[in-house]
């Protein structure tokens, strides 16, 4: 199944192009499953090598990012290619989007604002794709003895010879690009559904502000508008619950892999120019990706909070009793803000950045103390 356009004025639909190619095209999907299996094989073999050769000390060297990279890659591959997650995404899309308001519900000013938001999202997606390509290229061995940049490459060089080694290295370095595009495909899907949820809250807030313009004799019109807002808000609550259900485990694994990757960047020894470039590009891509996800979550949270304020600011004192009761019901529904979280433990907003810092810093000090001791 392929993601088809449901909303007519869906300016964000370009964000689904890459995920459609990677996860829904028959041939490319088989290639993706091959890389998925290849990555799992890498981890199992390398862990066995570490255990049986007693090389645990390598995890405090340039290979410290091995665990974080695996968790990050595994989370993204499962999220984009696993049948359960794909079906959850399809059901969320095809069952929720038909109930959303089209953009012609808003004024020309708001419509133009949504268009600008969509253009910015597309530009950001292109920058992410370019940055991921540069980061994957920077991870390649450039010269000299840089063949063992990654632990899987070191294992391959130690145990494989001739044509087997060349095939293995080709698959590994091509995995860097495929894994990178898998990661940004997940980010594209998240941007697509969260920005649509944000747009719906924006349209509902604009509709609530328009209710103050109706005259006292237009009570039936107010009733219809309130009922439509209540109905949309129920759909949006279901939409957000589906998103949180779909991202329950991925958010947790993303956070864990982010902490491990950040620690590995701090501990990464800079010996050559290639080491410096890898650390810089990886740090830039990881920082902007994390900040972008937190920005999306905070944007949605802020707009959902405005719903209660917009509803309470209406001229409800001019309405009849029925409309006042409808408004009271709506206000009770909007008191809880809409957030993207993993069971409330990890919430995607700006506070997540502070939480990651508070987690990374003590671990970093502990590892530095251990390395100085031994």
mmCIF file of C-alpha atoms in Angstrom:
data_model
loop_
_atom_site.group_PDB
_atom_site.id
_atom_site.type_symbol
_atom_site.label_atom_id
_atom_site.label_comp_id
_atom_site.label_asym_id
_atom_site.label_seq_id
_atom_site.Cartn_x
_atom_site.Cartn_y
_atom_site.Cartn_z
ATOM 1 C CA UNK A 1 0.000 0.000 0.000
ATOM 2 C CA UNK A 2 1.168 3.521 -0.786
ATOM 3 C CA UNK A 3 0.352 6.764 0.983
ATOM 4 C CA UNK A 4 -2.206 8.500 -1.248
ATOM 5 C CA UNK A 5 -3.252 12.128 -0.996
ATOM 6 C CA UNK A 6 -6.534 12.497 0.922
ATOM 7 C CA UNK A 7 -6.707 16.236 1.582
ATOM 8 C CA UNK A 8 -6.979 18.363 -1.559
ATOM 9 C CA UNK A 9 -4.838 21.264 -0.350
ATOM 10 C CA UNK A 10 -2.153 19.066 1.166
ATOM 11 C CA UNK A 11 0.966 21.183 0.677
ATOM 12 C CA UNK A 12 2.914 18.891 3.017
ATOM 13 C CA UNK A 13 2.406 15.786 0.883
ATOM 14 C CA UNK A 14 5.900 16.132 -0.641
ATOM 15 C CA UNK A 15 7.277 14.914 2.689
ATOM 16 C CA UNK A 16 5.875 11.434 1.974
ATOM 17 C CA UNK A 17 7.864 10.967 -1.257
ATOM 18 C CA UNK A 18 11.000 9.403 0.252
ATOM 19 C CA UNK A 19 9.138 7.178 2.778
ATOM 20 C CA UNK A 20 6.922 5.944 -0.062
ATOM 21 C CA UNK A 21 9.980 4.969 -2.098
ATOM 22 C CA UNK A 22 11.812 3.239 0.762
ATOM 23 C CA UNK A 23 8.976 1.385 2.450
ATOM 24 C CA UNK A 24 6.261 0.869 -0.177
ATOM 25 C CA UNK A 25 8.077 0.312 -3.492
ATOM 26 C CA UNK A 26 8.408 -3.444 -3.994
ATOM 27 C CA UNK A 27 12.055 -3.683 -5.137
ATOM 28 C CA UNK A 28 13.400 -0.970 -2.845
ATOM 29 C CA UNK A 29 11.519 -2.518 0.073
ATOM 30 C CA UNK A 30 13.324 -5.840 -0.472
ATOM 31 C CA UNK A 31 16.647 -3.999 -0.517
ATOM 32 C CA UNK A 32 15.656 -2.276 2.727
ATOM 33 C CA UNK A 33 14.867 -5.608 4.386
ATOM 34 C CA UNK A 34 18.261 -6.911 3.239
ATOM 35 C CA UNK A 35 20.050 -3.999 4.905
ATOM 36 C CA UNK A 36 17.895 -4.516 7.982
ATOM 37 C CA UNK A 37 19.066 -8.140 8.243
ATOM 38 C CA UNK A 38 22.646 -7.130 7.430
ATOM 39 C CA UNK A 39 22.675 -4.609 10.287
ATOM 40 C CA UNK A 40 21.383 -7.214 12.754
ATOM 41 C CA UNK A 41 24.067 -9.632 11.580
ATOM 42 C CA UNK A 42 26.706 -6.942 12.102
ATOM 43 C CA UNK A 43 25.716 -6.387 15.697
ATOM 44 C CA UNK A 44 25.480 -10.079 16.620
ATOM 45 C CA UNK A 45 28.838 -10.953 15.055
ATOM 46 C CA UNK A 46 30.649 -7.954 16.521
ATOM 47 C CA UNK A 47 29.269 -8.542 20.025
ATOM 48 C CA UNK A 48 30.388 -12.179 19.844
ATOM 49 C CA UNK A 49 33.857 -11.057 18.739
ATOM 50 C CA UNK A 50 34.080 -8.630 21.665
ATOM 51 C CA UNK A 51 32.977 -11.309 24.145
ATOM 52 C CA UNK A 52 35.174 -14.179 22.930
ATOM 53 C CA UNK A 53 38.278 -12.039 22.338
ATOM 54 C CA UNK A 54 37.849 -10.076 25.595
ATOM 55 C CA UNK A 55 38.080 -6.657 23.924
ATOM 56 C CA UNK A 56 35.704 -4.733 26.166
ATOM 57 C CA UNK A 57 38.200 -1.874 26.444
ATOM 58 C CA UNK A 58 37.452 -0.930 22.825
ATOM 59 C CA UNK A 59 34.129 0.562 23.928
ATOM 60 C CA UNK A 60 36.084 3.447 25.523
ATOM 61 C CA UNK A 61 37.978 4.205 22.305
ATOM 62 C CA UNK A 62 36.946 5.477 18.873
ATOM 63 C CA UNK A 63 34.488 2.563 18.693
ATOM 64 C CA UNK A 64 32.409 3.969 21.565
ATOM 65 C CA UNK A 65 29.599 4.966 19.199
ATOM 66 C CA UNK A 66 28.993 1.335 18.207
ATOM 67 C CA UNK A 67 26.132 0.778 20.670
ATOM 68 C CA UNK A 68 24.439 4.123 20.045
ATOM 69 C CA UNK A 69 24.621 3.745 16.276
ATOM 70 C CA UNK A 70 23.112 0.272 16.458
ATOM 71 C CA UNK A 71 20.211 1.323 18.708
ATOM 72 C CA UNK A 72 19.504 4.337 16.519
ATOM 73 C CA UNK A 73 19.634 2.300 13.319
ATOM 74 C CA UNK A 74 17.570 -0.559 14.734
ATOM 75 C CA UNK A 75 14.876 1.827 15.995
ATOM 76 C CA UNK A 76 14.574 3.540 12.625
ATOM 77 C CA UNK A 77 14.520 0.315 10.617
ATOM 78 C CA UNK A 78 11.860 -1.226 12.843
ATOM 79 C CA UNK A 79 9.744 1.948 12.790
ATOM 80 C CA UNK A 80 9.808 2.318 9.015
ATOM 81 C CA UNK A 81 9.780 -1.318 7.861
ATOM 82 C CA UNK A 82 8.184 -3.467 10.557
ATOM 83 C CA UNK A 83 4.712 -4.611 9.570
ATOM 84 C CA UNK A 84 3.041 -3.535 12.818
ATOM 85 C CA UNK A 85 4.360 0.019 12.637
ATOM 86 C CA UNK A 86 3.555 0.324 8.932
ATOM 87 C CA UNK A 87 -0.018 -0.844 9.560
ATOM 88 C CA UNK A 88 -0.339 1.574 12.490
ATOM 89 C CA UNK A 89 0.826 4.418 10.266
ATOM 90 C CA UNK A 90 -1.587 3.455 7.480
ATOM 91 C CA UNK A 91 -4.527 3.101 9.855
ATOM 92 C CA UNK A 92 -3.701 6.454 11.470
ATOM 93 C CA UNK A 93 -3.490 8.120 8.090
ATOM 94 C CA UNK A 94 -6.479 6.579 6.291
ATOM 95 C CA UNK A 95 -8.840 6.607 9.281
ATOM 96 C CA UNK A 96 -7.965 10.051 10.640
ATOM 97 C CA UNK A 97 -7.238 12.289 7.661
ATOM 98 C CA UNK A 98 -10.735 11.981 6.084
ATOM 99 C CA UNK A 99 -12.129 13.567 9.281
ATOM 100 C CA UNK A 100 -9.800 16.581 9.160
ATOM 101 C CA UNK A 101 -10.840 19.999 7.935
ATOM 102 C CA UNK A 102 -9.601 21.043 4.481
ATOM 103 C CA UNK A 103 -7.668 24.291 4.298
ATOM 104 C CA UNK A 104 -10.513 26.221 2.674
ATOM 105 C CA UNK A 105 -12.057 26.428 6.170
ATOM 106 C CA UNK A 106 -9.618 29.224 7.014
ATOM 107 C CA UNK A 107 -9.146 32.782 5.824
ATOM 108 C CA UNK A 108 -6.745 33.788 3.067
ATOM 109 C CA UNK A 109 -4.244 35.017 5.652
ATOM 110 C CA UNK A 110 -4.169 31.679 7.481
ATOM 111 C CA UNK A 111 -4.091 29.787 4.184
ATOM 112 C CA UNK A 112 -1.008 31.749 3.125
ATOM 113 C CA UNK A 113 0.572 31.048 6.515
ATOM 114 C CA UNK A 114 0.008 27.307 6.073
ATOM 115 C CA UNK A 115 1.576 27.491 2.609
ATOM 116 C CA UNK A 116 4.668 29.200 4.026
ATOM 117 C CA UNK A 117 4.878 26.574 6.769
ATOM 118 C CA UNK A 118 4.735 23.791 4.174
ATOM 119 C CA UNK A 119 7.475 25.430 2.079
ATOM 120 C CA UNK A 120 9.694 25.764 5.133
ATOM 121 C CA UNK A 121 9.084 22.115 6.025
ATOM 122 C CA UNK A 122 10.092 21.032 2.510
ATOM 123 C CA UNK A 123 13.229 23.206 2.637
ATOM 124 C CA UNK A 124 14.161 21.751 6.027
ATOM 125 C CA UNK A 125 13.618 18.236 4.659
ATOM 126 C CA UNK A 126 16.002 18.960 1.759
ATOM 127 C CA UNK A 127 18.616 20.339 4.158
ATOM 128 C CA UNK A 128 18.268 17.197 6.282
ATOM 129 C CA UNK A 129 18.768 14.987 3.214
ATOM 130 C CA UNK A 130 21.872 16.922 2.155
ATOM 131 C CA UNK A 131 23.263 16.913 5.702
ATOM 132 C CA UNK A 132 22.698 13.167 6.027
ATOM 133 C CA UNK A 133 24.511 12.531 2.729
ATOM 134 C CA UNK A 134 27.454 14.686 3.826
ATOM 135 C CA UNK A 135 27.598 12.980 7.229
ATOM 136 C CA UNK A 136 27.554 9.516 5.612
ATOM 137 C CA UNK A 137 30.298 10.588 3.189
ATOM 138 C CA UNK A 138 32.402 11.988 6.024
ATOM 139 C CA UNK A 139 32.153 8.586 7.716
ATOM 140 C CA UNK A 140 33.985 6.890 4.836
ATOM 141 C CA UNK A 141 37.739 6.130 5.138
ATOM 142 C CA UNK A 142 39.536 8.915 3.322
ATOM 143 C CA UNK A 143 43.216 7.979 3.354
ATOM 144 C CA UNK A 144 46.019 6.073 5.084
ATOM 145 C CA UNK A 145 45.116 3.662 7.857
ATOM 146 C CA UNK A 146 41.568 4.890 8.329
ATOM 147 C CA UNK A 147 40.068 1.595 7.234
ATOM 148 C CA UNK A 148 39.157 0.718 10.835
ATOM 149 C CA UNK A 149 37.038 3.791 11.569
ATOM 150 C CA UNK A 150 34.178 1.551 12.696
ATOM 151 C CA UNK A 151 34.414 -1.598 14.755
ATOM 152 C CA UNK A 152 32.542 -3.749 12.165
ATOM 153 C CA UNK A 153 35.168 -2.716 9.596
ATOM 154 C CA UNK A 154 37.973 -3.656 11.970
ATOM 155 C CA UNK A 155 36.407 -7.085 12.491
ATOM 156 C CA UNK A 156 35.966 -7.562 8.742
ATOM 157 C CA UNK A 157 39.594 -6.630 8.008
ATOM 158 C CA UNK A 158 40.819 -9.018 10.710
ATOM 159 C CA UNK A 159 38.752 -12.032 9.627
ATOM 160 C CA UNK A 160 37.968 -11.629 5.899
ATOM 161 C CA UNK A 161 40.263 -11.562 2.893
ATOM 162 C CA UNK A 162 40.213 -10.693 -0.828
ATOM 163 C CA UNK A 163 36.839 -10.407 -2.565
ATOM 164 C CA UNK A 164 34.832 -11.284 0.551
ATOM 165 C CA UNK A 165 36.306 -8.277 2.329
ATOM 166 C CA UNK A 166 35.531 -5.922 -0.580
ATOM 167 C CA UNK A 167 31.905 -7.073 -0.788
ATOM 168 C CA UNK A 168 31.525 -6.758 2.979
ATOM 169 C CA UNK A 169 32.962 -3.228 2.989
ATOM 170 C CA UNK A 170 30.746 -2.172 0.081
ATOM 171 C CA UNK A 171 27.653 -3.396 1.917
ATOM 172 C CA UNK A 172 28.724 -1.691 5.135
ATOM 173 C CA UNK A 173 29.440 1.712 3.612
ATOM 174 C CA UNK A 174 26.289 1.597 1.494
ATOM 175 C CA UNK A 175 24.438 0.793 4.746
ATOM 176 C CA UNK A 176 25.560 4.195 6.047
ATOM 177 C CA UNK A 177 23.672 5.932 3.243
ATOM 178 C CA UNK A 178 20.637 3.651 3.361
ATOM 179 C CA UNK A 179 20.435 3.927 7.142
ATOM 180 C CA UNK A 180 20.747 7.700 6.940
ATOM 181 C CA UNK A 181 17.865 7.991 4.495
ATOM 182 C CA UNK A 182 15.838 5.600 6.648
ATOM 183 C CA UNK A 183 16.357 7.910 9.627
ATOM 184 C CA UNK A 184 15.260 11.053 7.794
ATOM 185 C CA UNK A 185 12.296 9.153 6.296
ATOM 186 C CA UNK A 186 11.044 8.559 9.825
ATOM 187 C CA UNK A 187 11.553 12.246 10.567
ATOM 188 C CA UNK A 188 9.607 13.147 7.403
ATOM 189 C CA UNK A 189 6.686 10.964 8.494
ATOM 190 C CA UNK A 190 6.747 12.540 11.949
ATOM 191 C CA UNK A 191 6.843 16.043 10.444
ATOM 192 C CA UNK A 192 3.965 15.181 8.124
ATOM 193 C CA UNK A 193 1.513 13.933 10.732
ATOM 194 C CA UNK A 194 2.482 16.401 13.491
ATOM 195 C CA UNK A 195 2.268 19.453 11.219
ATOM 196 C CA UNK A 196 -1.171 18.327 10.045
ATOM 197 C CA UNK A 197 -2.258 17.986 13.662
ATOM 198 C CA UNK A 198 -0.840 21.462 14.317
ATOM 199 C CA UNK A 199 -2.679 22.913 11.294
ATOM 200 C CA UNK A 200 -5.968 21.497 12.533
ATOM 201 C CA UNK A 201 -5.552 23.155 15.927
ATOM 202 C CA UNK A 202 -4.708 26.421 14.144
ATOM 203 C CA UNK A 203 -7.890 26.193 12.055
ATOM 204 C CA UNK A 204 -9.993 25.364 15.094
ATOM 205 C CA UNK A 205 -8.578 28.346 17.002
ATOM 206 C CA UNK A 206 -9.308 30.610 14.031
ATOM 207 C CA UNK A 207 -12.872 29.252 13.897
ATOM 208 C CA UNK A 208 -13.365 29.939 17.621
ATOM 209 C CA UNK A 209 -12.178 33.512 17.194
ATOM 210 C CA UNK A 210 -14.700 33.986 14.397
ATOM 211 C CA UNK A 211 -17.541 32.993 16.744
ATOM 212 C CA UNK A 212 -17.259 36.382 18.435
ATOM 213 C CA UNK A 213 -18.245 38.061 15.156
ATOM 214 C CA UNK A 214 -21.698 36.439 15.026
ATOM 215 C CA UNK A 215 -24.646 38.519 16.160
ATOM 216 C CA UNK A 216 -26.960 37.613 19.026
ATOM 217 C CA UNK A 217 -29.659 36.464 16.610
ATOM 218 C CA UNK A 218 -27.412 33.899 14.887
ATOM 219 C CA UNK A 219 -27.587 31.284 17.635
ATOM 220 C CA UNK A 220 -28.171 28.379 15.225
ATOM 221 C CA UNK A 221 -24.986 29.225 13.331
ATOM 222 C CA UNK A 222 -23.046 29.350 16.592
ATOM 223 C CA UNK A 223 -24.478 25.950 17.533
ATOM 224 C CA UNK A 224 -23.341 24.383 14.258
ATOM 225 C CA UNK A 225 -19.859 25.872 14.556
ATOM 226 C CA UNK A 226 -19.484 24.716 18.156
ATOM 227 C CA UNK A 227 -20.601 21.203 17.248
ATOM 228 C CA UNK A 228 -18.103 21.073 14.381
ATOM 229 C CA UNK A 229 -15.302 22.232 16.721
ATOM 230 C CA UNK A 230 -16.252 19.622 19.331
ATOM 231 C CA UNK A 231 -16.327 16.902 16.691
ATOM 232 C CA UNK A 232 -12.964 17.956 15.254
ATOM 233 C CA UNK A 233 -11.406 18.132 18.713
ATOM 234 C CA UNK A 234 -12.519 14.554 19.416
ATOM 235 C CA UNK A 235 -10.874 13.435 16.170
ATOM 236 C CA UNK A 236 -7.691 15.329 17.067
ATOM 237 C CA UNK A 237 -7.553 13.675 20.485
ATOM 238 C CA UNK A 238 -7.866 10.291 18.794
ATOM 239 C CA UNK A 239 -5.222 11.379 16.279
ATOM 240 C CA UNK A 240 -2.754 12.294 19.045
ATOM 241 C CA UNK A 241 -3.446 9.026 20.915
ATOM 242 C CA UNK A 242 -2.670 7.068 17.753
ATOM 243 C CA UNK A 243 0.584 8.983 17.305
ATOM 244 C CA UNK A 244 1.636 8.350 20.906
ATOM 245 C CA UNK A 245 0.727 4.678 20.603
ATOM 246 C CA UNK A 246 2.786 4.389 17.430
ATOM 247 C CA UNK A 247 5.780 6.202 18.959
ATOM 248 C CA UNK A 248 5.618 4.596 22.421
ATOM 249 C CA UNK A 249 8.806 2.520 22.098
ATOM 250 C CA UNK A 250 10.598 4.501 19.331
ATOM 251 C CA UNK A 251 10.706 7.658 21.496
ATOM 252 C CA UNK A 252 12.346 5.704 24.317
ATOM 253 C CA UNK A 253 14.894 4.031 22.036
ATOM 254 C CA UNK A 254 15.648 7.311 20.276
ATOM 255 C CA UNK A 255 16.400 8.923 23.631
ATOM 256 C CA UNK A 256 18.659 6.062 24.746
ATOM 257 C CA UNK A 257 20.578 6.028 21.453
ATOM 258 C CA UNK A 258 20.839 9.827 21.583
ATOM 259 C CA UNK A 259 22.475 9.678 25.020
ATOM 260 C CA UNK A 260 24.920 6.954 23.902
ATOM 261 C CA UNK A 261 25.767 8.819 20.681
ATOM 262 C CA UNK A 262 26.355 12.088 22.555
ATOM 263 C CA UNK A 263 28.657 10.328 25.027
ATOM 264 C CA UNK A 264 30.585 8.700 22.186
ATOM 265 C CA UNK A 265 31.063 12.096 20.508
ATOM 266 C CA UNK A 266 32.502 13.571 23.713
ATOM 267 C CA UNK A 267 34.814 10.581 24.159
ATOM 268 C CA UNK A 268 35.765 10.317 20.478
ATOM 269 C CA UNK A 269 39.553 10.731 20.094
ATOM 270 C CA UNK A 270 40.476 13.292 17.446
ATOM 271 C CA UNK A 271 43.668 12.077 15.762
ATOM 272 C CA UNK A 272 43.212 12.972 12.100
ATOM 273 C CA UNK A 273 41.278 15.484 10.033
ATOM 274 C CA UNK A 274 38.824 12.712 9.197
ATOM 275 C CA UNK A 275 38.088 12.179 12.894
ATOM 276 C CA UNK A 276 37.375 15.891 13.328
ATOM 277 C CA UNK A 277 35.057 16.025 10.297
ATOM 278 C CA UNK A 278 33.158 12.923 11.402
ATOM 279 C CA UNK A 279 32.608 14.311 14.875
ATOM 280 C CA UNK A 280 31.510 17.734 13.584
ATOM 281 C CA UNK A 281 29.088 16.464 10.926
ATOM 282 C CA UNK A 282 27.620 13.785 13.179
ATOM 283 C CA UNK A 283 27.176 16.312 15.971
ATOM 284 C CA UNK A 284 25.512 18.855 13.666
ATOM 285 C CA UNK A 285 23.075 16.334 12.168
ATOM 286 C CA UNK A 286 22.224 14.840 15.576
ATOM 287 C CA UNK A 287 21.740 18.261 17.184
ATOM 288 C CA UNK A 288 19.547 19.664 14.428
ATOM 289 C CA UNK A 289 17.482 16.469 14.213
ATOM 290 C CA UNK A 290 16.868 16.431 17.973
ATOM 291 C CA UNK A 291 16.130 20.156 18.077
ATOM 292 C CA UNK A 292 13.779 19.811 15.091
ATOM 293 C CA UNK A 293 11.798 17.007 16.721
ATOM 294 C CA UNK A 294 11.552 18.970 19.976
ATOM 295 C CA UNK A 295 10.450 22.053 18.009
ATOM 296 C CA UNK A 296 7.616 20.085 16.398
ATOM 297 C CA UNK A 297 6.446 18.769 19.745
ATOM 298 C CA UNK A 298 6.601 22.209 21.363
ATOM 299 C CA UNK A 299 4.788 23.801 18.409
ATOM 300 C CA UNK A 300 1.915 21.335 18.748
ATOM 301 C CA UNK A 301 1.802 21.707 22.526
ATOM 302 C CA UNK A 302 1.633 25.508 22.331
ATOM 303 C CA UNK A 303 -1.125 25.526 19.712
ATOM 304 C CA UNK A 304 -3.238 23.005 21.627
ATOM 305 C CA UNK A 305 -2.977 25.198 24.738
ATOM 306 C CA UNK A 306 -4.388 28.138 22.772
ATOM 307 C CA UNK A 307 -7.618 26.220 22.140
ATOM 308 C CA UNK A 308 -8.867 26.729 25.686
ATOM 309 C CA UNK A 309 -7.939 30.426 25.581
ATOM 310 C CA UNK A 310 -9.637 30.952 22.208
ATOM 311 C CA UNK A 311 -12.819 29.241 23.380
ATOM 312 C CA UNK A 312 -12.956 31.151 26.657
ATOM 313 C CA UNK A 313 -12.348 34.486 24.869
ATOM 314 C CA UNK A 314 -15.559 34.183 22.813
ATOM 315 C CA UNK A 315 -18.597 36.352 23.610
ATOM 316 C CA UNK A 316 -20.343 33.439 25.289
ATOM 317 C CA UNK A 317 -22.419 35.774 27.458
ATOM 318 C CA UNK A 318 -24.445 36.700 24.335
ATOM 319 C CA UNK A 319 -25.343 33.086 23.562
ATOM 320 C CA UNK A 320 -28.391 31.106 24.551
ATOM 321 C CA UNK A 321 -28.336 28.393 27.174
ATOM 322 C CA UNK A 322 -27.750 25.562 24.707
ATOM 323 C CA UNK A 323 -24.642 27.188 23.246
ATOM 324 C CA UNK A 324 -23.313 28.009 26.697
ATOM 325 C CA UNK A 325 -23.624 24.333 27.648
ATOM 326 C CA UNK A 326 -21.859 23.297 24.439
ATOM 327 C CA UNK A 327 -19.057 25.746 25.189
ATOM 328 C CA UNK A 328 -18.778 24.376 28.720
ATOM 329 C CA UNK A 329 -18.420 20.854 27.327
ATOM 330 C CA UNK A 330 -15.801 22.053 24.866
ATOM 331 C CA UNK A 331 -13.841 23.882 27.573
ATOM 332 C CA UNK A 332 -13.747 20.743 29.707
ATOM 333 C CA UNK A 333 -12.345 18.826 26.713
ATOM 334 C CA UNK A 334 -9.598 21.366 25.983
ATOM 335 C CA UNK A 335 -8.151 21.707 29.479
ATOM 336 C CA UNK A 336 -5.632 18.956 28.792
ATOM 337 C CA UNK A 337 -2.973 19.942 26.268
ATOM 338 C CA UNK A 338 -2.004 17.653 23.407
ATOM 339 C CA UNK A 339 1.562 16.354 23.592
ATOM 340 C CA UNK A 340 3.684 13.681 21.923
ATOM 341 C CA UNK A 341 5.125 11.429 24.586
ATOM 342 C CA UNK A 342 6.053 7.892 25.552
ATOM 343 C CA UNK A 343 3.531 7.146 28.310
ATOM 344 C CA UNK A 344 4.226 10.569 29.803
ATOM 345 C CA UNK A 345 7.771 9.509 30.761
ATOM 346 C CA UNK A 346 9.507 11.176 27.808
ATOM 347 C CA UNK A 347 7.692 14.117 26.237
ATOM 348 C CA UNK A 348 8.873 15.679 22.986
ATOM 349 C CA UNK A 349 9.304 19.397 23.661
ATOM 350 C CA UNK A 350 12.060 21.828 24.579
ATOM 351 C CA UNK A 351 12.295 20.336 28.064
ATOM 352 C CA UNK A 352 13.530 17.119 26.470
ATOM 353 C CA UNK A 353 16.762 18.886 25.452
ATOM 354 C CA UNK A 354 17.349 19.882 29.075
ATOM 355 C CA UNK A 355 16.541 16.343 30.207
ATOM 356 C CA UNK A 356 19.038 14.863 27.746
ATOM 357 C CA UNK A 357 21.716 17.259 28.965
ATOM 358 C CA UNK A 358 21.039 16.332 32.596
ATOM 359 C CA UNK A 359 21.360 12.668 31.641
ATOM 360 C CA UNK A 360 24.465 12.993 29.480
ATOM 361 C CA UNK A 361 26.549 15.170 31.814
ATOM 362 C CA UNK A 362 26.653 12.784 34.853
ATOM 363 C CA UNK A 363 27.429 9.804 32.594
ATOM 364 C CA UNK A 364 30.184 11.785 30.900
ATOM 365 C CA UNK A 365 31.775 12.743 34.220
ATOM 366 C CA UNK A 366 31.550 9.117 35.385
ATOM 367 C CA UNK A 367 33.235 7.769 32.239
ATOM 368 C CA UNK A 368 35.960 10.406 32.387
ATOM 369 C CA UNK A 369 36.624 9.465 36.015
ATOM 370 C CA UNK A 370 36.795 5.767 35.102
ATOM 371 C CA UNK A 371 39.159 6.419 32.188
ATOM 372 C CA UNK A 372 41.455 8.538 34.405
ATOM 373 C CA UNK A 373 41.441 5.875 37.114
ATOM 374 C CA UNK A 374 42.431 3.010 34.852
#
